[in-house]
XYZ file of C-alpha atoms in Angstrom:
726
model
C 154.912 109.389 142.626
C 153.706 112.467 140.762
C 153.761 116.196 141.530
C 151.116 118.870 141.159
C 153.737 121.677 141.166
C 156.931 120.116 139.835
C 158.637 123.529 139.346
C 159.057 123.837 143.073
C 161.457 120.911 142.933
C 164.049 123.492 141.852
C 164.072 124.521 145.489
C 165.982 121.327 146.232
C 169.061 123.219 145.103
C 168.656 125.436 148.160
C 169.543 122.430 150.276
C 173.151 123.119 149.344
C 173.127 126.533 151.019
C 173.664 125.318 154.630
C 176.472 123.098 153.422
C 178.091 125.995 151.605
C 177.798 128.245 154.679
C 179.212 125.526 156.814
C 182.201 125.055 154.542
C 182.799 128.779 154.127
C 182.747 129.329 157.866
C 185.072 126.394 158.240
C 187.615 127.980 155.872
C 187.400 131.380 157.555
C 188.027 129.977 161.011
C 191.687 130.665 161.808
C 193.628 128.868 164.430
C 195.770 131.163 166.648
C 197.853 129.662 169.333
C 197.299 131.297 172.700
C 199.364 129.666 175.294
C 197.245 130.877 178.143
C 194.270 129.015 176.864
C 196.004 125.743 175.901
C 195.366 124.307 179.335
C 191.728 125.328 179.145
C 191.284 123.815 175.653
C 192.753 120.542 176.661
C 190.403 120.403 179.608
C 187.357 120.966 177.306
C 188.559 118.604 174.579
C 185.895 116.004 175.356
C 183.155 118.667 175.358
C 184.378 120.029 172.012
C 183.838 116.663 170.316
C 180.214 116.616 171.421
C 179.717 120.123 170.122
C 181.110 119.036 166.773
C 178.620 116.161 166.543
C 175.787 118.515 167.345
C 176.874 120.867 164.632
C 176.856 118.043 162.075
C 173.354 117.100 163.201
C 172.249 120.713 162.885
C 173.725 120.866 159.429
C 171.912 117.700 158.405
C 168.610 118.950 159.809
C 168.861 122.263 158.013
C 169.602 120.510 154.710
C 166.644 118.186 155.220
C 164.311 121.061 156.139
C 165.174 123.001 152.993
C 164.901 119.918 150.747
C 161.640 118.840 152.345
C 160.224 122.326 152.019
C 160.965 122.351 148.277
C 159.459 118.878 147.947
C 156.316 119.891 149.819
C 155.826 122.946 147.623
C 155.891 120.628 144.591
C 152.848 118.821 146.124
C 153.780 115.180 145.477
C 151.086 112.484 145.318
C 150.502 108.905 144.129
C 147.467 106.913 142.872
C 145.897 104.074 144.783
C 142.725 101.986 144.529
C 142.474 101.662 148.283
C 140.900 103.985 150.759
C 138.124 106.514 150.277
C 138.501 109.847 148.600
C 136.761 112.981 149.658
C 134.491 112.830 146.635
C 133.345 109.372 147.619
C 132.112 110.660 150.901
C 129.647 112.799 148.993
C 126.109 111.548 148.152
C 126.182 109.223 145.159
C 123.614 108.481 142.453
C 123.753 104.808 141.442
C 121.998 103.094 138.519
C 121.781 99.317 138.824
C 121.629 97.566 135.429
C 120.513 93.956 135.857
C 120.856 91.604 132.899
C 117.617 89.577 132.766
C 118.058 88.223 129.233
C 117.540 84.577 128.249
C 121.204 83.635 128.691
C 120.830 84.372 132.420
C 118.681 81.221 132.642
C 121.939 79.280 132.581
C 122.042 77.031 135.634
C 123.099 78.960 138.739
C 123.586 82.373 137.155
C 120.371 83.982 138.306
C 120.966 82.770 141.853
C 124.357 84.465 141.701
C 122.637 87.593 140.414
C 120.479 87.738 143.531
C 123.530 87.459 145.784
C 125.523 90.047 143.881
C 122.648 92.512 143.857
C 122.177 92.220 147.620
C 125.887 92.814 148.137
C 126.002 95.857 145.892
C 122.823 97.346 147.334
C 124.224 96.815 150.843
C 127.223 99.014 150.016
C 125.009 102.068 149.544
C 124.942 104.633 152.340
C 121.637 105.998 153.584
C 122.120 109.265 151.719
C 122.855 107.598 148.365
C 120.115 107.484 145.728
C 119.555 104.610 143.288
C 117.460 103.386 140.360
C 117.016 99.923 138.824
C 116.672 99.047 135.138
C 116.750 95.723 133.320
C 118.661 94.945 130.150
C 115.676 93.412 128.336
C 113.312 96.360 128.705
C 115.636 99.224 129.799
C 112.549 101.154 130.905
C 112.196 100.080 134.531
C 111.276 98.787 136.967
C 112.520 101.852 138.969
C 113.589 104.793 136.817
C 113.271 107.516 139.472
C 116.180 108.076 141.832
C 115.250 107.260 145.387
C 117.023 106.931 148.690
C 114.457 104.317 149.729
C 116.659 101.303 149.192
C 113.875 99.010 150.337
C 111.877 100.034 147.290
C 114.789 99.044 145.058
C 115.135 95.699 146.822
C 111.415 94.971 146.509
C 111.426 95.820 142.812
C 114.353 93.501 142.246
C 112.621 90.660 144.077
C 109.957 90.642 141.328
C 112.533 90.132 138.587
C 113.647 86.893 136.995
C 115.510 85.827 133.891
C 113.204 86.265 130.881
C 112.984 84.615 127.449
C 113.919 87.880 125.735
C 117.185 88.967 124.223
C 119.045 92.083 125.320
C 121.718 94.474 124.149
C 123.572 95.248 127.364
C 125.408 98.174 125.807
C 122.110 99.941 125.143
C 121.096 99.396 128.738
C 124.331 100.978 129.958
C 123.829 103.943 127.641
C 120.313 104.342 129.051
C 121.778 104.229 132.553
C 124.133 107.048 131.578
C 121.163 109.105 130.411
C 119.481 108.532 133.764
C 122.583 109.642 135.653
C 122.776 112.851 133.665
C 119.482 113.910 135.257
C 120.787 113.486 138.804
C 122.046 116.519 140.768
C 124.174 114.489 143.178
C 127.921 115.208 142.992
C 129.005 111.569 142.612
C 127.584 109.144 140.016
C 128.093 105.476 139.310
C 126.680 102.618 137.153
C 126.699 99.051 138.471
C 126.173 96.362 135.808
C 125.301 92.836 136.983
C 125.477 90.398 134.092
C 127.027 87.264 132.616
C 128.784 89.511 130.055
C 128.180 86.922 127.350
C 129.178 87.708 123.783
C 125.593 87.397 122.594
C 124.575 90.394 124.703
C 126.763 92.828 122.780
C 126.935 93.918 119.119
C 129.623 92.232 117.041
C 131.105 95.535 115.856
C 130.315 98.166 118.473
C 130.258 101.772 117.263
C 129.211 103.867 120.275
C 127.867 107.301 119.408
C 129.223 108.758 122.628
C 131.288 107.684 125.615
C 129.822 107.172 129.046
C 131.438 109.753 131.366
C 130.708 107.899 134.586
C 132.257 105.217 136.721
C 130.983 101.858 135.384
C 131.510 98.834 137.605
C 131.052 95.358 136.115
C 129.830 92.576 138.402
C 129.947 89.123 136.793
C 127.634 86.317 137.909
C 129.734 83.531 136.435
C 131.441 81.076 138.720
C 134.455 81.225 136.423
C 134.680 84.470 134.492
C 137.121 83.043 131.933
C 135.797 79.573 131.016
C 133.484 78.957 128.009
C 130.417 76.874 128.947
C 129.248 73.988 126.767
C 125.973 74.774 125.032
C 123.925 73.227 122.228
C 120.972 75.022 120.729
C 118.412 74.526 117.964
C 118.686 77.683 115.919
C 116.130 77.011 113.166
C 113.537 74.591 111.853
C 112.616 74.704 108.168
C 109.718 72.805 106.700
C 108.474 72.202 103.194
C 105.499 70.393 101.810
C 106.912 67.830 99.418
C 103.563 67.089 97.808
C 100.533 69.336 97.750
C 97.113 68.360 98.959
C 95.917 66.899 102.142
C 97.869 63.970 103.436
C 101.045 64.985 101.603
C 104.416 64.357 103.175
C 106.456 67.154 104.721
C 110.175 67.573 105.071
C 111.156 69.131 108.401
C 114.802 70.104 108.862
C 116.213 71.106 112.247
C 119.488 73.041 112.528
C 121.565 72.406 115.649
C 124.540 74.584 116.582
C 127.319 73.721 118.968
C 128.296 76.967 120.740
C 130.883 75.226 122.900
C 134.582 74.432 122.354
C 134.187 70.611 122.271
C 132.738 68.336 119.569
C 129.406 66.738 120.463
C 128.544 63.308 119.057
C 125.274 61.430 119.084
C 123.116 64.420 119.958
C 119.553 63.122 120.157
C 116.673 65.110 118.642
C 112.940 64.593 118.953
C 110.021 65.901 116.847
C 106.731 66.595 118.568
C 103.485 67.449 116.766
C 100.340 68.458 118.620
C 101.766 67.162 121.888
C 102.778 63.763 120.549
C 106.332 62.575 119.951
C 106.436 61.259 116.404
C 110.111 60.883 115.534
C 113.699 61.140 116.631
C 117.237 61.092 115.346
C 120.914 61.472 116.171
C 123.349 64.043 114.863
C 127.036 64.873 115.398
C 127.802 68.554 115.866
C 131.438 69.750 115.652
C 132.609 72.517 117.943
C 131.476 75.990 116.793
C 129.632 74.417 113.827
C 126.089 73.531 112.814
C 124.549 70.263 111.709
C 121.097 69.422 110.408
C 118.707 66.536 110.765
C 115.676 65.946 108.541
C 112.386 64.438 109.659
C 109.607 63.365 107.304
C 106.034 63.410 108.450
C 102.613 63.108 106.862
C 100.051 65.514 108.301
C 96.378 64.616 108.217
C 93.471 67.032 107.896
C 93.638 70.801 107.681
C 94.334 73.702 109.999
C 97.268 74.702 112.154
C 99.575 72.111 113.657
C 101.703 73.065 116.652
C 105.087 71.360 116.602
C 108.582 71.622 118.006
C 111.963 69.934 117.752
C 113.936 69.556 120.969
C 117.212 68.212 122.308
C 116.558 65.148 124.402
C 119.541 65.662 126.678
C 119.305 69.013 128.428
C 122.338 71.218 128.863
C 122.797 74.070 131.371
C 120.921 76.529 129.151
C 117.509 74.966 128.500
C 115.758 77.849 126.773
C 117.438 77.148 123.405
C 116.975 73.366 123.543
C 113.535 73.556 121.966
C 112.419 75.291 118.749
C 108.708 75.886 118.149
C 106.998 76.167 114.763
C 103.417 76.200 113.487
C 102.381 74.524 110.224
C 99.259 75.759 108.459
C 97.766 72.930 106.408
C 95.818 74.298 103.481
C 92.256 73.157 103.095
C 91.710 74.251 99.510
C 93.673 74.576 96.272
C 92.512 77.472 94.131
C 93.035 77.092 90.383
C 92.657 79.783 87.719
C 91.817 78.245 84.323
C 92.454 80.425 81.266
C 90.265 79.162 78.438
C 91.848 79.682 75.037
C 88.912 78.275 73.052
C 85.643 78.798 74.899
C 82.471 77.542 73.263
C 78.763 77.744 73.909
C 78.603 74.058 72.984
C 79.618 72.287 76.152
C 81.517 69.415 74.591
C 83.393 71.784 72.296
C 84.634 74.008 75.121
C 88.386 73.643 75.719
C 87.997 73.234 79.475
C 84.709 71.391 79.719
C 86.302 68.096 80.779
C 89.089 69.699 82.834
C 86.739 71.664 85.081
C 84.678 68.583 85.815
C 87.763 66.555 86.534
C 88.961 69.070 89.062
C 85.611 69.695 90.701
C 82.690 67.531 89.591
C 79.982 69.859 90.935
C 78.518 71.881 93.744
C 77.899 68.766 95.813
C 81.487 67.698 95.432
C 83.804 67.721 98.453
C 86.836 68.260 96.248
C 89.587 70.404 97.797
C 90.303 71.910 94.357
C 88.382 75.096 93.568
C 88.579 75.992 89.834
C 87.804 79.456 88.538
C 87.532 80.296 84.814
C 88.709 83.325 82.868
C 89.647 84.320 79.327
C 93.080 85.287 77.984
C 91.941 88.908 78.036
C 90.741 88.560 81.618
C 94.076 87.234 82.839
C 95.527 90.747 83.053
C 92.944 91.809 85.629
C 93.361 88.874 87.969
C 95.494 88.884 91.107
C 97.465 85.665 90.858
C 98.309 85.783 94.579
C 94.777 84.518 95.144
C 95.566 81.250 93.348
C 97.836 78.277 93.796
C 97.814 77.068 90.162
C 97.187 78.723 86.773
C 96.170 76.600 83.760
C 96.708 77.975 80.233
C 94.578 75.799 77.947
C 95.037 76.301 74.202
C 95.780 80.020 74.680
C 96.889 81.461 71.331
C 99.369 83.990 72.611
C 100.481 85.447 75.933
C 101.218 89.149 76.023
C 104.519 90.325 77.404
C 102.933 91.891 80.544
C 101.005 88.692 81.262
C 104.125 86.603 80.682
C 106.018 88.711 83.221
C 103.143 88.399 85.643
C 103.109 84.620 85.268
C 106.872 84.399 85.645
C 106.725 86.323 88.896
C 103.893 84.075 90.079
C 105.815 80.861 89.372
C 109.065 82.223 90.764
C 107.235 82.923 94.013
C 106.079 79.327 94.371
C 102.996 79.109 92.160
C 102.306 76.327 89.646
C 101.605 76.679 85.916
C 100.005 73.954 83.744
C 100.192 74.569 79.986
C 98.180 72.487 77.514
C 98.322 72.666 73.725
C 95.732 73.083 70.942
C 95.259 74.410 67.444
C 95.068 78.026 68.699
C 98.701 78.013 69.839
C 101.062 80.413 68.031
C 104.371 78.628 68.601
C 106.496 81.564 67.455
C 104.786 84.001 69.793
C 104.993 81.581 72.708
C 108.707 81.050 72.198
C 109.240 84.808 72.362
C 107.104 85.800 75.329
C 107.162 82.621 77.431
C 110.827 81.731 77.010
C 111.409 82.078 80.742
C 108.704 79.537 81.581
C 108.486 76.990 78.762
C 110.256 73.702 79.575
C 111.324 73.585 75.924
C 110.666 75.822 72.908
C 107.716 74.836 70.715
C 108.519 73.613 67.193
C 105.093 73.001 65.669
C 102.102 70.701 65.354
C 102.566 67.033 64.495
C 99.346 65.623 63.168
C 99.380 61.827 63.079
C 95.855 61.122 61.872
C 92.357 62.519 61.627
C 89.667 60.994 63.769
C 87.691 59.814 60.757
C 90.744 58.383 59.047
C 90.167 54.639 58.636
C 93.909 54.093 59.048
C 94.027 56.074 62.273
C 94.555 53.010 64.507
C 97.896 52.393 62.824
C 98.904 56.072 62.525
C 98.168 57.361 65.975
C 100.358 56.999 69.006
C 99.545 56.303 72.621
C 100.782 57.498 75.992
C 103.684 55.554 77.413
C 104.522 54.773 81.006
C 105.070 57.696 83.299
C 107.995 58.178 85.630
C 106.937 55.966 88.494
C 108.990 57.947 90.956
C 107.204 61.168 90.091
C 104.400 62.196 92.498
C 101.933 62.609 89.607
C 102.218 58.971 88.532
C 102.437 57.119 91.823
C 98.694 56.633 91.776
C 98.942 54.855 88.416
C 100.805 52.023 90.120
C 97.504 51.102 91.736
C 95.058 48.656 90.075
C 93.524 50.286 86.981
C 96.468 52.553 86.497
C 97.313 50.930 83.162
C 94.407 52.818 81.545
C 96.853 55.645 80.887
C 98.579 53.570 78.202
C 95.289 53.059 76.358
C 94.900 56.772 75.583
C 94.899 57.542 71.840
C 96.753 60.624 70.622
C 96.013 61.973 67.130
C 98.159 65.083 67.301
C 100.674 66.700 69.629
C 103.087 69.637 69.746
C 106.658 68.939 68.784
C 109.360 70.490 70.979
C 112.836 71.687 70.113
C 115.486 69.211 71.266
C 117.245 71.742 73.463
C 118.489 71.236 76.971
C 116.919 73.495 79.548
C 118.124 73.863 83.073
C 115.856 72.248 85.669
C 113.836 70.497 82.925
C 112.850 66.831 82.918
C 110.524 64.620 80.897
C 108.049 62.760 83.081
C 105.802 61.148 80.415
C 106.398 60.275 76.752
C 104.366 58.954 73.872
C 104.963 55.531 72.434
C 106.987 57.162 69.640
C 109.257 58.675 72.342
C 108.152 62.261 71.826
C 107.639 64.187 75.105
C 104.055 64.130 76.364
C 104.437 65.710 79.806
C 107.503 67.753 80.623
C 108.392 69.736 83.728
C 110.579 72.744 84.506
C 111.435 74.254 87.881
C 111.438 78.059 87.978
C 112.399 79.733 91.230
C 110.249 78.272 93.989
C 107.547 77.093 91.560
C 107.081 74.626 88.719
C 105.752 74.549 85.155
C 104.260 71.388 83.633
C 103.414 71.252 79.919
C 101.108 68.700 78.284
C 101.903 68.572 74.561
C 98.394 67.522 73.582
C 94.955 68.898 74.428
C 92.607 68.602 77.387
C 89.638 68.423 75.097
C 88.875 65.714 72.494
C 90.365 67.552 69.501
C 93.826 65.896 69.545
C 93.265 62.944 71.884
C 90.635 60.873 73.639
C 92.348 61.403 76.998
C 89.434 63.474 78.469
C 87.064 60.537 78.150
C 89.473 58.015 79.642
C 89.456 57.034 83.304
C 93.054 58.159 83.598
C 92.119 61.791 82.838
C 90.620 62.629 86.220
C 93.511 61.372 88.378
C 96.025 62.816 85.926
C 94.493 66.314 86.131
C 93.970 66.238 89.869
C 97.425 64.893 90.637
C 99.019 67.424 88.298
C 97.235 70.337 89.978
C 98.033 69.024 93.464
C 101.651 68.628 92.499
C 101.839 72.150 91.087
C 99.943 73.869 93.897
C 101.833 76.431 95.898
C 103.455 74.464 98.694
C 103.375 75.427 102.310
C 106.927 76.181 103.345
C 108.803 78.092 105.996
C 110.873 79.857 103.327
C 110.173 83.557 103.292
C 108.128 83.443 106.467
C 108.866 85.582 109.468
C 110.571 83.916 112.400
C 109.271 85.840 115.412
C 111.733 86.259 118.250
C 110.769 86.882 121.851
C 111.137 90.547 122.751
C 111.100 91.868 119.185
C 108.054 93.756 117.961
C 105.814 91.822 115.572
C 103.211 93.390 113.255
C 100.169 91.384 112.131
C 98.007 92.429 109.187
C 94.409 91.971 110.335
C 92.756 94.213 107.751
C 89.427 92.739 106.717
C 89.663 90.083 109.419
C 89.032 92.065 112.581
C 86.298 94.656 113.183
C 87.206 96.127 116.558
C 89.925 94.172 118.270
C 92.353 91.292 117.931
C 92.819 88.947 120.871
C 96.108 87.098 121.160
C 96.503 84.030 123.325
C 100.059 82.951 124.103
C 102.102 80.702 126.402
C 101.589 80.714 130.176
C 97.926 81.712 129.692
C 98.855 85.153 128.426
C 96.037 87.134 126.784
C 96.445 90.404 124.952
C 93.692 92.574 123.462
C 94.752 94.963 120.705
C 92.862 97.514 118.633
C 93.950 97.650 114.986
C 95.585 100.766 113.604
C 95.593 101.091 109.820
C 94.650 97.431 109.592
C 97.538 96.141 111.689
C 98.266 95.275 115.293
C 101.726 95.104 116.815
C 103.199 93.675 119.974
C 106.329 91.942 121.280
C 105.989 88.295 122.386
C 107.218 87.766 125.939
C 107.590 83.997 126.014
C 108.669 81.215 123.690
C 105.824 79.049 122.381
C 102.667 79.220 120.273
C 100.357 82.185 119.781
C 96.751 82.175 118.505
C 94.965 85.211 117.083
C 91.207 85.627 117.492
C 88.939 88.161 115.811
C 86.846 90.356 118.153
C 85.975 87.532 120.570
C 87.904 84.592 121.950
C 84.743 82.601 122.542
C 84.490 79.977 119.813
C 81.890 80.782 117.171
C 80.643 78.013 114.898
C 82.583 74.780 114.959
C 84.100 74.379 118.432
C 87.140 72.560 117.033
C 87.603 75.008 114.198
C 85.879 78.250 115.167
C 85.531 80.772 112.401
C 86.701 83.660 114.589
C 90.071 82.001 115.218
C 92.484 83.314 112.588
C 94.607 80.248 111.905
C 96.497 81.966 109.091
C 97.919 84.421 111.634
C 98.953 81.804 114.202
C 102.679 81.715 114.837
C 105.402 80.467 117.148
C 108.036 82.619 118.863
C 111.505 81.434 119.847
C 114.493 82.748 121.717
C 117.047 84.836 119.837
C 119.946 82.540 118.892
C 122.413 85.252 119.978
C 121.433 84.439 123.558
C 123.040 81.024 123.056
C 126.483 82.615 122.616
C 127.862 82.279 126.120
C 131.518 83.133 125.470
C 132.638 85.557 128.215
C 133.798 89.057 127.326
C 135.152 89.663 130.839
C 136.167 93.016 132.218
C 136.741 94.450 128.747
C 133.125 94.035 127.693
C 132.210 97.698 128.090
C 135.508 99.224 127.029
C 134.153 100.498 123.663
C 131.613 102.592 125.601
C 133.847 103.707 128.444
C 137.404 103.949 127.040
C 138.222 107.006 124.902
C 139.328 106.503 121.321
C 143.022 106.908 120.661
C 144.060 109.965 118.682
C 140.830 111.857 119.319
C 141.678 113.759 122.480
C 141.691 110.465 124.233
C 143.919 111.503 127.081
C 141.727 114.429 128.010
C 138.615 112.308 127.691
C 140.189 109.613 129.803
C 140.964 112.135 132.506
C 137.322 113.214 132.509
C 136.076 109.699 133.172
C 136.192 108.767 136.860
C 138.190 105.686 137.698
C 138.555 103.504 140.757
C 142.011 104.973 141.486
C 142.279 107.663 144.122
C 144.948 110.398 144.507
C 146.822 110.245 147.801
C 148.670 113.516 148.659
C 152.142 113.149 150.174
C 152.963 116.790 150.910
C 150.862 117.207 154.119
C 152.962 114.653 156.056
C 156.119 116.252 154.622
C 155.087 119.631 156.062
C 154.473 117.977 159.371
C 157.932 116.411 159.197
C 159.426 119.849 158.441
C 157.765 121.265 161.522
C 159.183 118.518 163.667
C 162.653 118.950 162.154
C 162.559 122.694 162.873
C 161.661 121.974 166.463
C 164.503 119.510 166.726
C 166.869 122.015 165.128
C 165.834 124.565 167.724
C 166.534 122.174 170.548
C 169.907 121.161 169.155
C 170.902 124.770 168.534
C 170.241 125.903 172.113
C 172.909 125.595 174.796
C 172.518 122.999 177.434
C 172.324 125.592 180.167
C 169.427 127.276 178.434
C 167.613 123.985 178.008
C 168.229 123.143 181.654
C 166.937 126.521 182.713
C 163.797 126.080 180.579
C 163.255 122.644 182.068
C 163.552 123.995 185.616
C 161.044 126.701 184.802
C 158.651 124.173 183.417
C 159.025 121.872 186.388
C 159.057 124.812 188.884
C 162.530 124.021 190.181
C 164.838 126.623 191.615
C 168.034 127.645 189.909
C 171.091 126.056 191.530
C 173.433 128.375 193.481
C 176.723 129.132 191.825
C 179.854 128.908 193.953
C 182.525 131.460 193.205
């Protein structure tokens, strides 16, 4: 019990006054024997005892009246969560916050949401006003306070659990902003949610507290238990070998969000609607495991694929992960000619260009483009997959940095030697790219030397496991060993990180050596690609060697560095130069969105998991029906659910404490008092005053003589006074 005016409790001391008076009067009463009255006193002895009892009762009543009066003036009260306070009888503004995020698709939770919403809406009185907002969008569906509860119910009936993620704390803050605009005297927020950990920030730092009553309504059957849940959180893919028909490595990451280990989890890979592979994986509790598929795509264009869990769990939305693979149709190669010549057969790249693309009628997927060492500075290397430096004397420092950035980002660099090479300069500027430092030219024999057959060397056998040389295992592949080499570049015998020799000469000197730099690769041929140092260009092995080398070096398609669109999060697409007036986006569930570019970009937030196609200006196929030119395959993408929605651990009734409980040491007590709670103050002093009144009445009755009371009773009942006999 508490008191509003505790100082009045000092009045309890006044309860001693009647006792003191009683005792004082008792001491002052003197007994004097009067013989004439002894007979009379003995006759009234029985009556005197009753008078004494009455006096004790009067004394007790007077003490109680004084003590109760002091207690009532102190206004005692206590807190209770039962009953209805006066403020609750006033009109109330209520904001319903319904969690419609992806985690609410858990089996049975949305059905519970419907029941809980009906119950909470039914508690409103006709004069209460309400709004309805959802956690995924915050803005709507009813943001205007209305006393038409039927409108609220109808708006809720159109809702369902979405594929989007949600930050429930932001929704509650938005609800607080809505309540601040209401003029009603009482305000309340009702949050209906699963209160899963994934719906809240890991380290909440609220900018301000919510000064309203916030009531949490959970839709879980058991608010404390942690549901089992497996989810595919990522799929990474990488093209192992460039060119059409190359193999791809596809790695799926599975996370166990539950408290129990899961063994033998079955996965399945689907490409273009066809199941093409499966596998099993064990996933420890609260950990992730991966499984790798290998698949060989055919043709070009976009392939729609997904990896899914075969055995469904209660939350299905995270059991499947979508991804789109764009198969490149062309490999663009920039050839830097270090020794151009007007005489065709003397040109450094005459044979190389024809090996890569025999002519205009060729259907080769390799598109070569020529430039000079001076022209390299003006070229945008992002337009190419491979750069070839053929007998380039020197590479300037700016160009070397440009090439290093290109290779580090995934591009390929093929370096071939020749008599123009300045080994010293190369070792200085290209140190970050060369597989090994250059030492100098080793000339074995001149072409016209009659002893050349015994002085020259030949190419050895390539690394059969390397992608470049697998083709030489086929019939005719031995022609590589018949190549004559008159001269080659000697290399320093240093060890470089990520460097390996993949082809050597018969005298064991390196012929083809590789180095991995960042996401790209550098391959160096220590002889020429013209006929000056070798007869390789006129051998049958030259064409497959050049083509396989370029295909191996070409920038690989990979998921690394690519955006991973998430449902509900805004996505910006660069359509500059691709779209004239509008971009049309087709998505899952037959969704269609028309957007007008602004500054060359369009932006929107995917609403469903699945694949999205982007069309330029018209979504009617133009040209090839299977591969229309107005369909922008490079912009196609897949959207998935936010993995945070898979975190189903319950936060319980403390979920919103950071936004509703004041911080300690920052005026927290005062702030706490300002926030309404469910407890109500029950005043005790009104019944005490009533009790005082009744005690005073009783004291009056006890203090009056019996004859007076009898006389009053006769007057009330209209009886006559009895006659007195003398």
